[in-house]
CSV table of C-alpha atoms and ligand atoms in Angstrom, one decimal:
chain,number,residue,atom,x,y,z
A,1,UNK,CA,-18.3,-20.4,-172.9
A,2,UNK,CA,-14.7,-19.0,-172.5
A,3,UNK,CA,-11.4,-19.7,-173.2
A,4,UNK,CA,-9.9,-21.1,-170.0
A,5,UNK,CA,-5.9,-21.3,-168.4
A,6,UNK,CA,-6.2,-24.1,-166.0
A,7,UNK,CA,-3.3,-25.3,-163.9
A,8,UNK,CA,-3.0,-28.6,-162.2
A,9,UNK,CA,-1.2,-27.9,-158.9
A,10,UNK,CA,-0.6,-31.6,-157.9
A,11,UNK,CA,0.9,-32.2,-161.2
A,12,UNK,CA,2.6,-28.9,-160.8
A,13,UNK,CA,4.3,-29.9,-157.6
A,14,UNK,CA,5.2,-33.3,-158.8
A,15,UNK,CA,7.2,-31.8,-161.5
A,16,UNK,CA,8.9,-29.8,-159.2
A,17,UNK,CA,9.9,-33.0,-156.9
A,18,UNK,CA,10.5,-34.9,-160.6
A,19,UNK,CA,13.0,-32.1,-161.8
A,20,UNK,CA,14.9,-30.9,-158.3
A,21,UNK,CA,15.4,-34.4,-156.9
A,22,UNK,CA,17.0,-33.6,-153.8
A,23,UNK,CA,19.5,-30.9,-155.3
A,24,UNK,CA,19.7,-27.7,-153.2
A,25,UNK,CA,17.3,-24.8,-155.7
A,26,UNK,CA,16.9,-21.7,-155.6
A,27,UNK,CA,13.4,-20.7,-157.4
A,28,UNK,CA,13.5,-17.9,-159.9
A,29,UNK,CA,10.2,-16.2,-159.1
A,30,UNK,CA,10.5,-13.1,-161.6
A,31,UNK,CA,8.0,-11.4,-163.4
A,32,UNK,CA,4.9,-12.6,-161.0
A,33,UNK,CA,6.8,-17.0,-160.9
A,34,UNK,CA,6.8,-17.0,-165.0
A,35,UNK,CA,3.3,-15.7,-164.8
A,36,UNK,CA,2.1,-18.9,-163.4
A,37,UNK,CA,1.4,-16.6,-160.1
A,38,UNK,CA,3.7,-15.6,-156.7
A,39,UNK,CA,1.5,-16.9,-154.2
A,40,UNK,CA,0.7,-20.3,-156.0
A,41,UNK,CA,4.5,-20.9,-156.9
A,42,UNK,CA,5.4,-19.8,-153.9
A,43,UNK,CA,3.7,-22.4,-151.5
A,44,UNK,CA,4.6,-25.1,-154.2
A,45,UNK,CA,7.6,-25.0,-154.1
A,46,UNK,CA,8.0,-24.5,-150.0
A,47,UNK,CA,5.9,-27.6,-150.3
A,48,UNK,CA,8.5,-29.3,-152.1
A,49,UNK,CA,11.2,-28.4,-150.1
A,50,UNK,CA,12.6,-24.9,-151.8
A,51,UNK,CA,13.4,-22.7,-149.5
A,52,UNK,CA,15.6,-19.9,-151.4
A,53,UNK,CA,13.8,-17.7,-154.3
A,54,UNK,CA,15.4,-15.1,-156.4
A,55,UNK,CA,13.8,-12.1,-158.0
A,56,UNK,CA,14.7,-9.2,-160.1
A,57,UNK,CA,11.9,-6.9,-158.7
A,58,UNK,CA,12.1,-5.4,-155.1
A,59,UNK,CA,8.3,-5.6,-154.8
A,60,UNK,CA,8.0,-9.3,-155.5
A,61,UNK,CA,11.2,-9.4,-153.4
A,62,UNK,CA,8.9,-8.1,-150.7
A,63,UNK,CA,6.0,-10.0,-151.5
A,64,UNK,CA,8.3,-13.3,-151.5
A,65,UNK,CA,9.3,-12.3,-147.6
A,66,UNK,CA,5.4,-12.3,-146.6
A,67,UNK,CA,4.7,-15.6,-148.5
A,68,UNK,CA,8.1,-17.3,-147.0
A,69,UNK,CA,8.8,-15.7,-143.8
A,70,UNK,CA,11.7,-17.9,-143.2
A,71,UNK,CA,13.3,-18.4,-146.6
A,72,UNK,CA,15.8,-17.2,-148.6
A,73,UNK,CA,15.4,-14.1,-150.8
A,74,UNK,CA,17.5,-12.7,-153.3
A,75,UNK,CA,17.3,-10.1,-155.7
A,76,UNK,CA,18.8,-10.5,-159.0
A,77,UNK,CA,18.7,-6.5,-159.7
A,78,UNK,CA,20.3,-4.0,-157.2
A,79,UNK,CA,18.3,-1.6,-155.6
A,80,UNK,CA,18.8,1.7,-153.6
A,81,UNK,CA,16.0,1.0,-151.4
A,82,UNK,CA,18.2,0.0,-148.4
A,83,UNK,CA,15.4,0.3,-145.7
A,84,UNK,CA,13.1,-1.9,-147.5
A,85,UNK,CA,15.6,-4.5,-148.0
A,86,UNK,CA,16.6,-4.1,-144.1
A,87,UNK,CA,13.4,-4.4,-143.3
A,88,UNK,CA,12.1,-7.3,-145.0
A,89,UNK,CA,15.7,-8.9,-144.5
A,90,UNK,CA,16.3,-9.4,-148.5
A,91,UNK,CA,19.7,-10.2,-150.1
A,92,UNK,CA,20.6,-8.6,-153.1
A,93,UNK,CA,23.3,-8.8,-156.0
A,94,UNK,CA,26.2,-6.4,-155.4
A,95,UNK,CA,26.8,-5.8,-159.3
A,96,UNK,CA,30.0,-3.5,-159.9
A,97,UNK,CA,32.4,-1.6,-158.0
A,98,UNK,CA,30.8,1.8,-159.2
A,99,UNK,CA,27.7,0.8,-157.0
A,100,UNK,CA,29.7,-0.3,-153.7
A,101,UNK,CA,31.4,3.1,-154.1
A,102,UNK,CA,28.6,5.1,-154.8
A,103,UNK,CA,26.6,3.6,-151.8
A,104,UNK,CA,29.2,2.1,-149.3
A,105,UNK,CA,27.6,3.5,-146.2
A,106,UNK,CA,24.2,2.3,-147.1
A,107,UNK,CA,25.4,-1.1,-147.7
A,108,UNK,CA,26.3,-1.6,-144.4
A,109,UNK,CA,24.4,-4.4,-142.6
A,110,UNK,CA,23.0,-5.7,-145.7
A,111,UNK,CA,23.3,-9.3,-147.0
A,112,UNK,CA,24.9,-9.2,-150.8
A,113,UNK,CA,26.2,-12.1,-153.3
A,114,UNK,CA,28.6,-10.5,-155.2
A,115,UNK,CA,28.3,-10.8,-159.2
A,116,UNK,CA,30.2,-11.6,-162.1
A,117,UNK,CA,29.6,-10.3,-165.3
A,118,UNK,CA,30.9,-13.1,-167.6
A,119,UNK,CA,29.9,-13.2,-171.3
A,120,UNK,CA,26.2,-11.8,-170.9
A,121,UNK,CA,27.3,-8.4,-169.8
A,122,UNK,CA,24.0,-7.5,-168.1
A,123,UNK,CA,25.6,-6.6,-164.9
A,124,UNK,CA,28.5,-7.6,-162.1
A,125,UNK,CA,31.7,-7.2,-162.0
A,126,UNK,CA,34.2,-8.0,-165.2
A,127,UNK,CA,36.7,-9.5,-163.1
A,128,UNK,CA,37.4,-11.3,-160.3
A,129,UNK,CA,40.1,-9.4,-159.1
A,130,UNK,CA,37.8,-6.4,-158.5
A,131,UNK,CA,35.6,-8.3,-156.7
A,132,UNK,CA,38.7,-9.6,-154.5
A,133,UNK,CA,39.5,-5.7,-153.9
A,134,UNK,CA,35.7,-4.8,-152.5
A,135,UNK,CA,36.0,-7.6,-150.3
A,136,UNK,CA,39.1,-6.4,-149.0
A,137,UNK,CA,38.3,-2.7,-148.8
A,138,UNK,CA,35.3,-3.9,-146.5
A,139,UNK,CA,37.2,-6.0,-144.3
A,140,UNK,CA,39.2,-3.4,-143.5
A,141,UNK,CA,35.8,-1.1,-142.3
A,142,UNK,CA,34.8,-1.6,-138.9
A,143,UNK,CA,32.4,-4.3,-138.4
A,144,UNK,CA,29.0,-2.4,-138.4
A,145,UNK,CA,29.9,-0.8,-141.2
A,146,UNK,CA,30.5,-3.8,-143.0
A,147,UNK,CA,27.9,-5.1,-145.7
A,148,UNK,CA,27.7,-8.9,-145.4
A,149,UNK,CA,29.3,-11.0,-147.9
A,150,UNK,CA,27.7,-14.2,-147.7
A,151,UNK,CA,27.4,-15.0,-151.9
A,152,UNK,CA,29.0,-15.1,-155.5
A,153,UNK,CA,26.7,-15.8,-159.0
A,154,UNK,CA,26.9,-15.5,-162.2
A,155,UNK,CA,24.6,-16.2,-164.8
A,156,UNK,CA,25.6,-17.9,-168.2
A,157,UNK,CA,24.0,-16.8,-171.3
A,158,UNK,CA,25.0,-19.8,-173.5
A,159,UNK,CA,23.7,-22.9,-171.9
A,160,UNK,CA,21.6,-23.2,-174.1
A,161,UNK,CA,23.7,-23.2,-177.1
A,162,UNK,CA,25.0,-26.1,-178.5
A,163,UNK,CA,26.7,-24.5,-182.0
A,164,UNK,CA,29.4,-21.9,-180.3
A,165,UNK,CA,31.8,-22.7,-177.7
A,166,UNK,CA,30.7,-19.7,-175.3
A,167,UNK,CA,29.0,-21.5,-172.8
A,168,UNK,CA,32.3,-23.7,-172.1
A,169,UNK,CA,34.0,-20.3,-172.0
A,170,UNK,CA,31.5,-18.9,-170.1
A,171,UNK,CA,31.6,-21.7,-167.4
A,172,UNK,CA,35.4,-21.9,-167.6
A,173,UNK,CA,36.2,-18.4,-166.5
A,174,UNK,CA,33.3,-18.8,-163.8
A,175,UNK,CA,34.9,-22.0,-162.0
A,176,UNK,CA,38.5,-20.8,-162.7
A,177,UNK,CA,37.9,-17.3,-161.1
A,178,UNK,CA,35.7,-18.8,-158.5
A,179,UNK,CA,38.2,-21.6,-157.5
A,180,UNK,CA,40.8,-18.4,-156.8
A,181,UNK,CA,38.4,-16.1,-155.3
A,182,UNK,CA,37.3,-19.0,-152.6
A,183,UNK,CA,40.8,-19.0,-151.1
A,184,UNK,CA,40.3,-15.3,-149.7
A,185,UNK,CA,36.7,-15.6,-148.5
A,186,UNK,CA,34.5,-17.9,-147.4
A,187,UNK,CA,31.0,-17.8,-149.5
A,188,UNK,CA,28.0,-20.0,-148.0
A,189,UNK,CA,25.9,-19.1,-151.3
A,190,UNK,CA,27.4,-19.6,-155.1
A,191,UNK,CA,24.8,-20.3,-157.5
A,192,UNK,CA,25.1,-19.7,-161.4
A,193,UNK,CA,23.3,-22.5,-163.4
A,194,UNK,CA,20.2,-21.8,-165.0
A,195,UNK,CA,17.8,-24.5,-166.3
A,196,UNK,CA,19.7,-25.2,-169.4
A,197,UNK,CA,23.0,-25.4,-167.4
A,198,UNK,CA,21.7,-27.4,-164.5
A,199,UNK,CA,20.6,-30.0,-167.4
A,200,UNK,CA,23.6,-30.4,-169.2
A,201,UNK,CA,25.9,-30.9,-166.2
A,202,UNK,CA,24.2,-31.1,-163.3
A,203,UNK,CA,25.2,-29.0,-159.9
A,204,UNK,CA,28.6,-27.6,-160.0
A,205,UNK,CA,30.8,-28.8,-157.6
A,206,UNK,CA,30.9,-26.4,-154.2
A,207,UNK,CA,27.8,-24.5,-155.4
A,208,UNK,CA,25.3,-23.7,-153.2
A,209,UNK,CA,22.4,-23.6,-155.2
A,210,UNK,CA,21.4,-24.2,-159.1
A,211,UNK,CA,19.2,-21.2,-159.7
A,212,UNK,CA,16.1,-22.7,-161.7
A,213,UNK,CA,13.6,-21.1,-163.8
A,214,UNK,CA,12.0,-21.9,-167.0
A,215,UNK,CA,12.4,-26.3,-166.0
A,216,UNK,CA,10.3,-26.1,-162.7
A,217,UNK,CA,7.4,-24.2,-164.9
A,218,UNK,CA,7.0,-27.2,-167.1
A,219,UNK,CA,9.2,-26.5,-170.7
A,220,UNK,CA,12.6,-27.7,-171.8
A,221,UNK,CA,14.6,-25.2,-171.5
A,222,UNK,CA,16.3,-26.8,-174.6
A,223,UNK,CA,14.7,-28.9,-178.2
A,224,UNK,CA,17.9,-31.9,-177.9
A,225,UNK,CA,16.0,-32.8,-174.1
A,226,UNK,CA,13.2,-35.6,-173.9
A,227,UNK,CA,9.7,-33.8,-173.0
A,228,UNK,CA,9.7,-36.3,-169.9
A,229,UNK,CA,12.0,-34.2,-168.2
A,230,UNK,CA,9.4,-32.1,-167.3
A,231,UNK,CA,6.0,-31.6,-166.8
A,232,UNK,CA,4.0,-28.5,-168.1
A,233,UNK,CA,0.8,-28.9,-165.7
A,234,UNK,CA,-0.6,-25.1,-167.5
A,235,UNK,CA,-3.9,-25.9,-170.1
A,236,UNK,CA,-4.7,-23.6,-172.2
A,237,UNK,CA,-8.0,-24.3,-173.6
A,238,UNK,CA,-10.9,-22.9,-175.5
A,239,UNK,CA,-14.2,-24.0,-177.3
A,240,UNK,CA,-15.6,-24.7,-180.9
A,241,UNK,CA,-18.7,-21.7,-181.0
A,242,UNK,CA,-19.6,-22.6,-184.6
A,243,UNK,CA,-18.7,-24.4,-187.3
A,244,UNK,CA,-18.7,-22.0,-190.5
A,245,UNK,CA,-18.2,-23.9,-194.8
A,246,UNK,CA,-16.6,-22.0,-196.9
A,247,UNK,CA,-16.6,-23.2,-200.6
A,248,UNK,CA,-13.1,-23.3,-202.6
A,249,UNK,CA,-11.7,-19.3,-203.2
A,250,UNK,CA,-13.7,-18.5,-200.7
A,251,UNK,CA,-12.1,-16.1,-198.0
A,252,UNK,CA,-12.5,-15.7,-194.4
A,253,UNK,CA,-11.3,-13.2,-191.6
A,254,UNK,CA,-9.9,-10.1,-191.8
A,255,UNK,CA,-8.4,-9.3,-195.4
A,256,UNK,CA,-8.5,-12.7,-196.9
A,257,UNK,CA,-6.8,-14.1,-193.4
A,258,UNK,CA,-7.9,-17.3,-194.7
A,259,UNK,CA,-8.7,-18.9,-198.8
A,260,UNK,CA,-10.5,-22.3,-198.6
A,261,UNK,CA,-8.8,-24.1,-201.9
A,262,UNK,CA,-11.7,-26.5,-201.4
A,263,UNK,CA,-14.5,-26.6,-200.0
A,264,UNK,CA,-13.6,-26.2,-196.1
A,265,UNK,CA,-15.1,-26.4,-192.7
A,266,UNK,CA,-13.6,-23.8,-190.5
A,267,UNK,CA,-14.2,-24.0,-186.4
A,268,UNK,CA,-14.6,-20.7,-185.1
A,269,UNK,CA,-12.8,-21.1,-181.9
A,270,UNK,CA,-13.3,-18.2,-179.0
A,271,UNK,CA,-9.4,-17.4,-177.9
A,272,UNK,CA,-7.1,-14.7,-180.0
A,273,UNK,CA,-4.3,-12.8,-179.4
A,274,UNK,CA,-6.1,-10.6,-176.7
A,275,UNK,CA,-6.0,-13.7,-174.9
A,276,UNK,CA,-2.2,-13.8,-175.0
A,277,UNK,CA,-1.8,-16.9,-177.5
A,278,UNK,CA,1.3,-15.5,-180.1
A,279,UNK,CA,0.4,-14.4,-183.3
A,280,UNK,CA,3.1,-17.1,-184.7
A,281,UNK,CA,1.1,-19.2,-182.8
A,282,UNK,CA,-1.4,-19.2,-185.9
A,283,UNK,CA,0.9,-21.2,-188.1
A,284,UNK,CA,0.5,-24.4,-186.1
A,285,UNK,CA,-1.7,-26.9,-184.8
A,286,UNK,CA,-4.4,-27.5,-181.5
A,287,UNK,CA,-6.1,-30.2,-180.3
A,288,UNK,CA,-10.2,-31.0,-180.7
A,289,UNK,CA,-10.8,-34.6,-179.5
A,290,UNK,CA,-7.7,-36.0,-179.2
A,291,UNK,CA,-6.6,-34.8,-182.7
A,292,UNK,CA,-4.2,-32.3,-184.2
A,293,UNK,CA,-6.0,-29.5,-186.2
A,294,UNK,CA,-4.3,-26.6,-188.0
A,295,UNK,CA,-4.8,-23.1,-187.1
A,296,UNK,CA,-6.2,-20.7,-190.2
A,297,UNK,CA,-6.2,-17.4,-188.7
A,298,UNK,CA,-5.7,-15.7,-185.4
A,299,UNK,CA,-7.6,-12.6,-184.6
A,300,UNK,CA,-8.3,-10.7,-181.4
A,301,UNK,CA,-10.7,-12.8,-180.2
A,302,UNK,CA,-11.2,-15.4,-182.2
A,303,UNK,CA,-9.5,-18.1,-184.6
A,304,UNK,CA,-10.2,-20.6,-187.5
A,305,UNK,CA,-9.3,-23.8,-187.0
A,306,UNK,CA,-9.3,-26.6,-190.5
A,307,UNK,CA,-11.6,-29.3,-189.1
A,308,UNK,CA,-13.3,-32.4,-190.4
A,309,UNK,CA,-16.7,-33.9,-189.7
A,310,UNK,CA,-16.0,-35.1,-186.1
A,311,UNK,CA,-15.8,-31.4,-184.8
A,312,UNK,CA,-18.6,-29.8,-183.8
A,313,UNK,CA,-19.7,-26.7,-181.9
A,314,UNK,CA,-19.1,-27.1,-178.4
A,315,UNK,CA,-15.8,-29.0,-178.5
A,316,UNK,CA,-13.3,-28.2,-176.2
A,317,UNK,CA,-10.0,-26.7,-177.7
A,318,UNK,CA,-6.6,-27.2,-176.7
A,319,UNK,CA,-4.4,-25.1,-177.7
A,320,UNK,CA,-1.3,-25.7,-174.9
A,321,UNK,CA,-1.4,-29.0,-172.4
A,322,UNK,CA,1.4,-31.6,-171.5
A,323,UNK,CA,-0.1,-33.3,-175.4
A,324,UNK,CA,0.5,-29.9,-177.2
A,325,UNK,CA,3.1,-27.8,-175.0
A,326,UNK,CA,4.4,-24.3,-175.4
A,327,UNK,CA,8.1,-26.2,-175.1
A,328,UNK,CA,7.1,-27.3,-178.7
A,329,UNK,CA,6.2,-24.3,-180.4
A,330,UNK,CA,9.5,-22.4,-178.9
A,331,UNK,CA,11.4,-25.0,-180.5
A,332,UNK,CA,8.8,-24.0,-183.8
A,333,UNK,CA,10.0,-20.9,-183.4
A,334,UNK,CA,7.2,-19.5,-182.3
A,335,UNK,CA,8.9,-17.7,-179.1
A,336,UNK,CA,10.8,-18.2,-176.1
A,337,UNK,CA,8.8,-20.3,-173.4
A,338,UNK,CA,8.8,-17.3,-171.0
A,339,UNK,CA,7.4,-15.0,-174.0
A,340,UNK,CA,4.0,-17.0,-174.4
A,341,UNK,CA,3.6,-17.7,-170.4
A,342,UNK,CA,4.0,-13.7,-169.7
A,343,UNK,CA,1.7,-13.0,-172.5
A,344,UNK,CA,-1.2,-15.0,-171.4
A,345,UNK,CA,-4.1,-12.9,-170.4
A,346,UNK,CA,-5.7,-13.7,-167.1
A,347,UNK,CA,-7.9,-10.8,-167.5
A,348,UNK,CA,-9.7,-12.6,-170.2
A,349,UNK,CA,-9.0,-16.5,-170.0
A,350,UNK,CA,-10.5,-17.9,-166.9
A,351,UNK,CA,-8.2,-18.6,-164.5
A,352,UNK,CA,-8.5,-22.0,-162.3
A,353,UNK,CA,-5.8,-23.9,-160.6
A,354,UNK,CA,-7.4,-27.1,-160.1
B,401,PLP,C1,19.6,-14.1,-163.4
B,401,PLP,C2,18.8,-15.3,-163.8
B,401,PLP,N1,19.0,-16.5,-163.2
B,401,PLP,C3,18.3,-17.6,-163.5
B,401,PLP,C4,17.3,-17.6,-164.5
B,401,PLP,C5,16.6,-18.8,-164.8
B,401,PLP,O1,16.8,-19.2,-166.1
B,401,PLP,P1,15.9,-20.4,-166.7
B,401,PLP,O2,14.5,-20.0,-166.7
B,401,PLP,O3,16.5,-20.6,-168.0
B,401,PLP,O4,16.1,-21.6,-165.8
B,401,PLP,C6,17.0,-16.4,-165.1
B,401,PLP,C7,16.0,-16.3,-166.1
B,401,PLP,O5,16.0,-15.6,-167.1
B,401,PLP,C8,17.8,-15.2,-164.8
B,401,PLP,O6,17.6,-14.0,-165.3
């Protein structure tokens, strides 16, 4: 027996139609599609009409160009690797003035979306105006040694925040800044809204693309949003290898992990945090049969599950499906819904996509 991460690709790809609609996406693809894999996401979402994927990694960037010949791809992260970016015809953020100085010539020919910094100040410009000066310094180059200006982004690091006003600051300086900067050029791509963003108010007016991530993987990218608006199609499952009483005081795992204050019967399940599952994970339930169990202890490989007389050795365990999603134990606090995908381990779980 062995713990197992199974993902149901139709279900999958009928979130992906469910949460897109038929707004223009771009795909966030970083960090291997949210862990769910490139190549799986990949033809999913081509599948379901998404034909523009952003990364922050040139590599995948590459990868991205051999799985989607004909699509869009941008990367989120600049690079200095101008041949490979000519050569697989990749996009790329152009994220201050320092960088179009430092590497003017080598820009030339290449597809960028210019970006703005806003209020996460990770990268891009801080203001509009400079961006308005690059674009004027390379219209005045000749043509073939002008880079091609085809995009503007931001991203907003408050849409999920419901407490501060940022996000309405955030979004106010984008669309004000972007409503003057569209006057001098004409941008075909302007994408900024993340999951969280693309929720609350749906596709800005004029933008190009909403740039999704965390939504078309299956969690909420916020806890005030009904599960139904979206699917998590990932199981994360294990099984019941024995079923172990302990009499009240007595204690179990590593340095007392777990005291019975009565007499208890404790699953022994085999999944742990060498399998990826978060140690905070441990302070909440799974599933066996259709019912809620709480979690004792998490070790390495193993962990104690509180279960009655129904459970037996050989059960299947859940511990993340659609019933019992990771959406629900971020809003626990358990960590972000990115956190647990990237940790899961698919060099120990088995690994089906059914
Ligand atoms: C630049 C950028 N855009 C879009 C996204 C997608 O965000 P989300 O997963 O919340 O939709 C991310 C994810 O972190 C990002 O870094």
């Amino acid at each position: 027996m062995t713990a197992r991460w199974i993902l149901d690709a139709n279900a999958f790809k009928q979130n992906v139609s469910h949460v897109i609609g038929d707004q223009p996406v771009m795909a966030v693809m970083k960090n291997n599609a949210y862990h769910y894999g490139l190549d799986f996401a990949i033809h999913a979402f081509l599948e379901q009409g998404i034909n523009t994927f952003s990364t922050t990694v040139l590599r995948e960037a590459v990868r991205i160009r051999a799985l989607a010949p004909d699509a869009i791809v941008f990367l989120m992260n600049p690079s200095t690797e101008f041949n490979i970016l000519h050569e697989h015809d990749i996009q790329m953020t152009l994220p201050s003035t320092e960088f179009y100085l430092t590497y003017k010539h080598e820009l030339a020919g290449l597809t960028v979306h210019l970006e703005y910094e806003n209020l996460l100040h990770r990268s891009g410009f801080h203001t509009f105006d400079e961006m308005l000066d690059v674009i004027e310094t390379n219209n005045l180059l000749p043509l073939e040694d002008q880079m091609n200006i085809t995009g503007i982004w931001t991203h907003f690091g408050y849409a999920d925040e419901f407490e501060v006003s940022d996000y309405d600051k955030e979004k106010e300086s984008w669309l004000k800044g972007l409503a003057m900067i569209r006057h001098h050029h004409d941008f075909k791509k302007i994408h900024a809204q993340n999951s969280a963003s693309f929720v609350r108010d749906g596709l800005f007016p004029g933008h190009s693309h909403a740039r999704l991530g965390i939504i078309l993987y299956g969690s909420r990218p916020y806890s005030s949003l009904p599960e139904s608006i979206t699917h998590q199609a990932l199981t994360v499952s294990a099984n019941v290898i024995q079923i172990r009483l302990l009499d009240a005081d007595q204690s179990a795992g590593y340095s007392f992990a777990f005291t019975a204050v009565h007499e208890t019967r404790l699953a022994v399940v085999d999944i742990g945090y060498g399998d990826g599952i978060l140690r905070t994970r441990s302070k909440h339930e799974c599933i066996i049969n259709n019912k809620r169990y709480p979690i004792r202890a998490l070790m390495m490989s193993h962990m104690f599950v509180e279960v009655d007389d129904d459970v037996k050795a050989g059960d299947e365990v859940i511990i993340y499906s659609n019933d019992i999603r990771i959406d629900e134990m971020t809003f626990k606090s358990v960590g972000a819904n990115s956190e647990q995908l990237s940790a899961l381990n698919h060099h120990s779980l088995l690994k089906e996509i059914i």
